[in-house]
Coordinates of C-alpha atoms in Angstrom, one line a residue:
X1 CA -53.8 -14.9 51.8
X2 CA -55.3 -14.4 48.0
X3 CA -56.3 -11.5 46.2
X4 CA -59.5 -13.9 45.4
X5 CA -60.2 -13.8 49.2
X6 CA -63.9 -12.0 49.8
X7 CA -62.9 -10.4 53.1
X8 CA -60.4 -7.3 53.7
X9 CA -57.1 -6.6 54.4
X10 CA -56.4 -3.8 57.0
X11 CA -53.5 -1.8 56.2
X12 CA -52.7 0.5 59.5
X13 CA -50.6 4.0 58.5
X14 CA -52.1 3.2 54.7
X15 CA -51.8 7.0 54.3
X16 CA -48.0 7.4 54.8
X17 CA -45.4 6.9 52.7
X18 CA -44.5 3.2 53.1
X19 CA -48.3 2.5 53.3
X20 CA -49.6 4.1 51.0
X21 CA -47.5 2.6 47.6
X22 CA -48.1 -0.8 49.4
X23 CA -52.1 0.3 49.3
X24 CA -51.3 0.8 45.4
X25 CA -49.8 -2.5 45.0
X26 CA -52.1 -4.9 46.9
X27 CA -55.3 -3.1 45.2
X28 CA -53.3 -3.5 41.7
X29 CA -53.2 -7.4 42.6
X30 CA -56.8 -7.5 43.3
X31 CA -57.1 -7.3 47.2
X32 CA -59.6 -5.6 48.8
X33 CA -58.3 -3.3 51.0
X34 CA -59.0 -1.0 54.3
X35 CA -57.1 1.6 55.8
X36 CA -57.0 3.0 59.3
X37 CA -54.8 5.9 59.9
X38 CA -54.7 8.5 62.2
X39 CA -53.7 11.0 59.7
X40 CA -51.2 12.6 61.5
X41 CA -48.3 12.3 59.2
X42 CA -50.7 11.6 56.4
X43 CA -54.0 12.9 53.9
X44 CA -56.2 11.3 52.2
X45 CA -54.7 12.5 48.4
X46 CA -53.0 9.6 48.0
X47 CA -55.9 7.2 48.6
X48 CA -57.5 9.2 45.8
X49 CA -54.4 8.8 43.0
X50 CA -54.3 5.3 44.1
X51 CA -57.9 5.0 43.2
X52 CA -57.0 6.5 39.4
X53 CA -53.5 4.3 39.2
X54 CA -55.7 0.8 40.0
X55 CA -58.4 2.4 37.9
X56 CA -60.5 0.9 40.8
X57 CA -64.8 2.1 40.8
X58 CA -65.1 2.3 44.2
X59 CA -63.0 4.6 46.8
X60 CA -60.4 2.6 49.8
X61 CA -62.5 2.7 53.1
X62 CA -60.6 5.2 54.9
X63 CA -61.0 4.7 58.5
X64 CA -59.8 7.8 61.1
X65 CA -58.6 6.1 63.8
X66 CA -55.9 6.0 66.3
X67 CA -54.8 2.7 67.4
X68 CA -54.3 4.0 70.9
X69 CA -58.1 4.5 71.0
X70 CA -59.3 0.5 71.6
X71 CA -63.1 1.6 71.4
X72 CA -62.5 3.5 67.9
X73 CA -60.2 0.2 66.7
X74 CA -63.0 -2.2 67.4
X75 CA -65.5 -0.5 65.5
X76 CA -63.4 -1.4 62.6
X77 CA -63.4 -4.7 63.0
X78 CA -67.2 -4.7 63.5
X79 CA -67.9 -2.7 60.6
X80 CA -65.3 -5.3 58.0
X81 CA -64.2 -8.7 58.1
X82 CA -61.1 -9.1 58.2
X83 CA -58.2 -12.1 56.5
X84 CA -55.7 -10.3 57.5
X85 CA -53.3 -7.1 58.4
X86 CA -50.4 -5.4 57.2
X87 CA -49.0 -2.7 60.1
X88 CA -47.3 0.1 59.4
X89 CA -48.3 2.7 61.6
X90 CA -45.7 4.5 63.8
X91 CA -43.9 7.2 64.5
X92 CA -40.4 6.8 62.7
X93 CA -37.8 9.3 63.5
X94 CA -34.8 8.1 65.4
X95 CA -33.9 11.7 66.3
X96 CA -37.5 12.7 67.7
X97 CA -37.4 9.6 69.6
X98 CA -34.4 10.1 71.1
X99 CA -36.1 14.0 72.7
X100 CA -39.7 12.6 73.2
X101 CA -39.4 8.6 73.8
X102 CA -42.7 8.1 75.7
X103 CA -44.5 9.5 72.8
X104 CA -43.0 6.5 70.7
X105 CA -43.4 4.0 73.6
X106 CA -46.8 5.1 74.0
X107 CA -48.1 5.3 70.0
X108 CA -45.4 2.2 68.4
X109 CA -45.9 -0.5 71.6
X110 CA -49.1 1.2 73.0
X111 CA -50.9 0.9 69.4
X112 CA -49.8 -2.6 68.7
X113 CA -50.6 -3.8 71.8
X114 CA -54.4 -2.6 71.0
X115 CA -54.3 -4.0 67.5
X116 CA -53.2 -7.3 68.7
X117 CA -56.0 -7.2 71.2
X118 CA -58.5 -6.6 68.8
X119 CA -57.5 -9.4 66.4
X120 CA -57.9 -11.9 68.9
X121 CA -61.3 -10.6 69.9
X122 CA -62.6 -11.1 66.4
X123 CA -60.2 -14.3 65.5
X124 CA -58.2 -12.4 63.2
X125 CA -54.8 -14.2 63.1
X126 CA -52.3 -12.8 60.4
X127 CA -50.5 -9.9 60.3
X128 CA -47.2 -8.7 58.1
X129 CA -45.5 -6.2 60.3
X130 CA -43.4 -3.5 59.1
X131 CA -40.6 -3.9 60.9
X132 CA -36.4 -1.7 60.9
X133 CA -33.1 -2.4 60.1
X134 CA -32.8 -0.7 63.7
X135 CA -33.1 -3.4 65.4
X136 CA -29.8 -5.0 64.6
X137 CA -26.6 -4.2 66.6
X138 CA -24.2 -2.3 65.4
X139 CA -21.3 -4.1 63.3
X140 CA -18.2 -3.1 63.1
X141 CA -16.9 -4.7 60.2
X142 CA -19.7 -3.8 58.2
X143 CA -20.7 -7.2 57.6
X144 CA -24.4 -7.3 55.8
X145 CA -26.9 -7.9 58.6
X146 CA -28.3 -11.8 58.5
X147 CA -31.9 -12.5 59.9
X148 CA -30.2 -14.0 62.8
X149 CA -27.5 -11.5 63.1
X150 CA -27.2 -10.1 67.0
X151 CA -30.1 -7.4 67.8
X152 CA -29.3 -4.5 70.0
X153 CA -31.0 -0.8 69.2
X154 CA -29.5 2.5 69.6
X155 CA -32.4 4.7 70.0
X156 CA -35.6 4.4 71.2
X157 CA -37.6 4.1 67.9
X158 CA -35.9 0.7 67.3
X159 CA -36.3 -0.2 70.6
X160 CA -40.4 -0.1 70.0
X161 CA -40.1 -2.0 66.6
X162 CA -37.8 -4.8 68.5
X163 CA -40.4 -4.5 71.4
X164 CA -43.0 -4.8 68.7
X165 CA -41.6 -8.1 66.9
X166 CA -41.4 -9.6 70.2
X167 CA -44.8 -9.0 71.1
X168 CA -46.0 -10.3 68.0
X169 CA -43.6 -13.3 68.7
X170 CA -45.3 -13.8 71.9
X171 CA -48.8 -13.6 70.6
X172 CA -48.1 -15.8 67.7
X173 CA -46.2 -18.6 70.4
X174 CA -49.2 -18.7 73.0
X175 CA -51.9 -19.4 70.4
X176 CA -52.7 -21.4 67.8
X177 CA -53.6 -20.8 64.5
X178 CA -51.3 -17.1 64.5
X179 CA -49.2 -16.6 61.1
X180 CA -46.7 -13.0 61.4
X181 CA -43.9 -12.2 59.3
X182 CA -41.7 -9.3 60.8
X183 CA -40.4 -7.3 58.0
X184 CA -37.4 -5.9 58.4
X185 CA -36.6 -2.6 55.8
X186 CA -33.7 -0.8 55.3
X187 CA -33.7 2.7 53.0
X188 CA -36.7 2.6 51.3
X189 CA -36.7 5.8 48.5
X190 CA -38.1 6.7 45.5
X191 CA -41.7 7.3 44.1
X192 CA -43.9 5.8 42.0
X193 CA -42.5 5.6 38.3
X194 CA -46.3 7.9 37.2
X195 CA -44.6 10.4 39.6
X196 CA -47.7 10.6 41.1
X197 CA -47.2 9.7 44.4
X198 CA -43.9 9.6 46.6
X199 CA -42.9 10.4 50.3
X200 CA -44.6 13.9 51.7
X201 CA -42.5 15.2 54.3
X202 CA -44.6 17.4 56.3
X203 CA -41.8 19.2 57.8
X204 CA -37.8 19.1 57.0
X205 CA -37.2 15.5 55.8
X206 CA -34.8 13.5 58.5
X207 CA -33.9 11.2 55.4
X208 CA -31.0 11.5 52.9
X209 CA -32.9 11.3 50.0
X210 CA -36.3 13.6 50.0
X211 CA -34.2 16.2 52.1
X212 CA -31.7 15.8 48.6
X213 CA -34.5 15.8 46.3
X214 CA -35.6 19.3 48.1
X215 CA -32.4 20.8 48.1
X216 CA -32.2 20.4 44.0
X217 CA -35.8 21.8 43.7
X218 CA -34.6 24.7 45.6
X219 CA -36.7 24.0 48.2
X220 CA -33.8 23.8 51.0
X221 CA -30.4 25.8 50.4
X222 CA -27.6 22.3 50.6
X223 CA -27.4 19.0 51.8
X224 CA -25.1 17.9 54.5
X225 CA -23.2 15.5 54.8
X226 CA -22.2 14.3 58.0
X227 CA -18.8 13.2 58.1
X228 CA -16.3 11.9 55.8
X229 CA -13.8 9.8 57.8
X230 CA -16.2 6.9 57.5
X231 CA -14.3 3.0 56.9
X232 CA -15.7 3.4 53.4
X233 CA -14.7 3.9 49.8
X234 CA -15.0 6.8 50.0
X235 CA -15.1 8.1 53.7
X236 CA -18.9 9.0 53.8
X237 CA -21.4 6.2 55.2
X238 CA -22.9 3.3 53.6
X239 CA -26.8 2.3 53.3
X240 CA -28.6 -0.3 51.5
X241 CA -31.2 2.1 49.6
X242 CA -34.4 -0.3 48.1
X243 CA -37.0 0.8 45.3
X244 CA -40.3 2.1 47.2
X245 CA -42.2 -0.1 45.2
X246 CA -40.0 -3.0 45.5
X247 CA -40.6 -2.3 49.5
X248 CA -44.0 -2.9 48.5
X249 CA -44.0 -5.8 46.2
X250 CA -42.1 -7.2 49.5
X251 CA -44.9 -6.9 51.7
X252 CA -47.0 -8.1 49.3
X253 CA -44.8 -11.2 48.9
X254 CA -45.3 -11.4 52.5
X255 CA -49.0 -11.4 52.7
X256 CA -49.0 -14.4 50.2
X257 CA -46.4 -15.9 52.4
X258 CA -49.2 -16.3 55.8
X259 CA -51.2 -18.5 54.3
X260 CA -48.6 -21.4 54.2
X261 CA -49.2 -21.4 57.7
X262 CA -45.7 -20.7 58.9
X263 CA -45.9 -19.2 62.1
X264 CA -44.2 -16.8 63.0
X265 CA -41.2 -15.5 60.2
X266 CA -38.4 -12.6 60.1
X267 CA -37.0 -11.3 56.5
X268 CA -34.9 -8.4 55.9
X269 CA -35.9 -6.4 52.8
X270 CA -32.8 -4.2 51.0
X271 CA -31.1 -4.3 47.9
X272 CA -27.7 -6.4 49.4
X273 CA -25.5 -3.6 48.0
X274 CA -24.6 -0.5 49.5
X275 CA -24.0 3.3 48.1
X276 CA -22.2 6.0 50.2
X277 CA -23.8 9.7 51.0
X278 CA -21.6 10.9 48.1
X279 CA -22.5 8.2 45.5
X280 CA -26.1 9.1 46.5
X281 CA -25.4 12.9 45.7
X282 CA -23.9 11.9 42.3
X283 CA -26.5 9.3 41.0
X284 CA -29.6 12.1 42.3
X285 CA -27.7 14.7 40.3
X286 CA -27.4 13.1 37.3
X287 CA -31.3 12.4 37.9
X288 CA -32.0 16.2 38.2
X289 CA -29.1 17.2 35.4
X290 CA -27.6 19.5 38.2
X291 CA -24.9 19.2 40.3
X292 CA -26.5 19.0 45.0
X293 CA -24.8 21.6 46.8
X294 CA -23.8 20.1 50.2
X295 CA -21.7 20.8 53.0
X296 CA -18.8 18.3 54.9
X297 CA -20.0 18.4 58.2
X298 CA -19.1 16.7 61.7
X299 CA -20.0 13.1 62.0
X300 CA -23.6 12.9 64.3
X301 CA -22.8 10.9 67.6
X302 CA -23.8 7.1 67.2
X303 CA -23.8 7.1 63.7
X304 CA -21.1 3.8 61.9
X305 CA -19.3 3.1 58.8
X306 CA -21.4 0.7 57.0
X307 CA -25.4 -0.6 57.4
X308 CA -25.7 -3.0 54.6
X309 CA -28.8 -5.9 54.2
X310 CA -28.3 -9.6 53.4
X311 CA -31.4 -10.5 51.3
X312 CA -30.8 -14.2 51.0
X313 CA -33.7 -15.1 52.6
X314 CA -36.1 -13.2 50.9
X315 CA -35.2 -14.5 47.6
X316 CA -35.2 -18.4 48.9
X317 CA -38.1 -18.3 51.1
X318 CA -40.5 -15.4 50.0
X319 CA -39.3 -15.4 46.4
X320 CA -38.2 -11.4 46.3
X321 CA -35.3 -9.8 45.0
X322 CA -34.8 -5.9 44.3
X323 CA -36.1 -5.3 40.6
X324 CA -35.2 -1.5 40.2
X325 CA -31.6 0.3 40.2
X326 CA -30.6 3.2 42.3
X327 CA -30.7 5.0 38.7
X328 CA -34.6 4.5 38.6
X329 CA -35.0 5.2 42.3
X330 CA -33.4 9.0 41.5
X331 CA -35.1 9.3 38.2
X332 CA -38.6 8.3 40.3
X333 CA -38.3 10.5 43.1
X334 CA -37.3 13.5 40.4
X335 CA -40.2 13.0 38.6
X336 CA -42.2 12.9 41.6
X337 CA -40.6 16.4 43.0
X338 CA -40.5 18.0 40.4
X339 CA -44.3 17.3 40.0
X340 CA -45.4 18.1 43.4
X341 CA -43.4 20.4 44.8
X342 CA -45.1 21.1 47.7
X343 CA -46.1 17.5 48.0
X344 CA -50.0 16.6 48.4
X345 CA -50.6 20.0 48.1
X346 CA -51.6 20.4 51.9

């Protein structure tokens, strides 16, 4: 796909955090974009910053629909012609899932099924799909997680995002002419470098590093930190955290990638190196010049040593690598919180 194309790209979930700096980036490279959210973990302000970022005349098509609701999701397609679509609506928590896993099954699987649907009704045949590091198994030596490494999810929120791929798969296998490319994340954080736009928890953040960012605003009392007889340097877990907007120069990267006519592609998106909870707490407070209160607390059930991402392929295939350091991903997200305390302002 080209940003010279006449026709739309469809971002689902273009509201929410992930989608919504991937909005900024494809409009910045000239595509002309759509986005259909249901607007339950998201508003409409970030559309509007967007807008004054790109310095774009005309506002993103917002469209306020659920992709459970088939009817709703066709009148899209009717009303825009459509190259292509980037998907990124879901629900995301591992915990929630874990207490209420129909309402995943039914939203992630049920809502993809219906997108899928509706492509092929109106011959739409790409899609980049924002996929998890969830759905890899569990290693434990900590080795970096390949493309091929062994799949096997713990909860049921990566169990919808495996389900997902492998629908996709499917689709993409039984008909010709279908280009996907499964993208699979790790810790995406940050904000914008404006400060302008970042993550907007709407309740406690389930995340390490906007629940951190609150607790040095003032906003929550301490971080904790859930165990410290981790197989690590330091005996607190290790993540591969990636840049926000790196996350979104990926799928970007990605949407360029479909029109090589490739079929159907996986690529895990991180960094390739790995900080622990307390490395995190250090490089956030020298972002915010004050030291994180936190608390040593008892390791959470299911949680291992060491989640780190093998970016190989990105770099040969897609041509990505990681441009920004963990120091600008603090210094980002401070910016953003100290500017928006309360986030969007809802």
């Amino acid at each position: 796909m080209s940003a010279s194309d006449s026709s739309y790209v469809l971002v689902t979930g273009g509201t929410g955090f992930i989608g919504s700096h991937t909005v900024l980036e494809l409009v910045t490279q000239g595509y002309n974009v759509v986005v259909a959210d249901n607007m339950y973990n998201g508003c409409e302000e970030p559309l509007r910053r967007i807008e004054k970022l790109a310095n774009l005349k005309d506002r993103i098509p917002l469209c306020k629909v659920d992709l459970t609701d088939k009817s709703s999701l066709r009148e899209v397609f009717r009303q825009y012609s459509f190259s292509s679509v980037v998907h990124l609506a879901a629900v995301k928590a591992v915990g929630e899932s874990v207490r209420k896993p129909l309402v995943y099954y039914r939203n992630n699987v049920t809502g993809t099924l219906n997108l899928l649907d509706v492509m092929v009704e109106f011959g739409v045949k790409n899609i980049v799909f924002s996929s998890s590091a969830t759905v890899y198994k569990a290693d434990p030596e900590g080795k970096p997680f390949r493309e091929d490494s062994e799949l096997g999810c713990t909860s049921p929120y990566g169990r919808t995002k495996l389900f997902m791929e492998s629908i996709i798969q499917d689709v993409v296998n039984a008909e010709q002419g279908w280009n996907a490319i499964m993208l699979r994340f790790f810790n995406p954080a940050g904000a914008h470098e404006s400060g302008t736009m970042g993550e907007n928890p709407m309740q406690i953040p389930n995340n390490l590093m906007p629940y951190m960012s609150q607790v040095a605003i003032g906003k929550l009392e301490k971080l904790h930190v859930f165990g410290t007889d981790f197989n690590t340097r330091d005996g607190t877990g290790l993540r591969d955290y990636i840049h926000i907007m790196d996350l979104a120069e990926a799928h970007v990267a990605a949407l360029k990638r479909l029109s090589a006519n490739h079929g159907y592609e996986v690529f895990n998106i991180g960094s390739g190196s790995g900080q622990t909870v307390l490395e995190m707490i250090d490089a956030m407070s020298a972002a915010c010049g004050k030291k994180i209160p936190y608390s040593e607390d008892p390791r959470r059930s299911g949680d291992i040593d060491t989640i780190l991402c093998d970016p190989t392929k990105a770099a040969e295939v897609l041509g990505f690598k990681v441009s920004r350091s963990l120091e600008q991903m603090c210094a980002d997200l401070w910016r953003w919180q100290t500017a928006n305390p309360s986030g969007y302002g809802q």
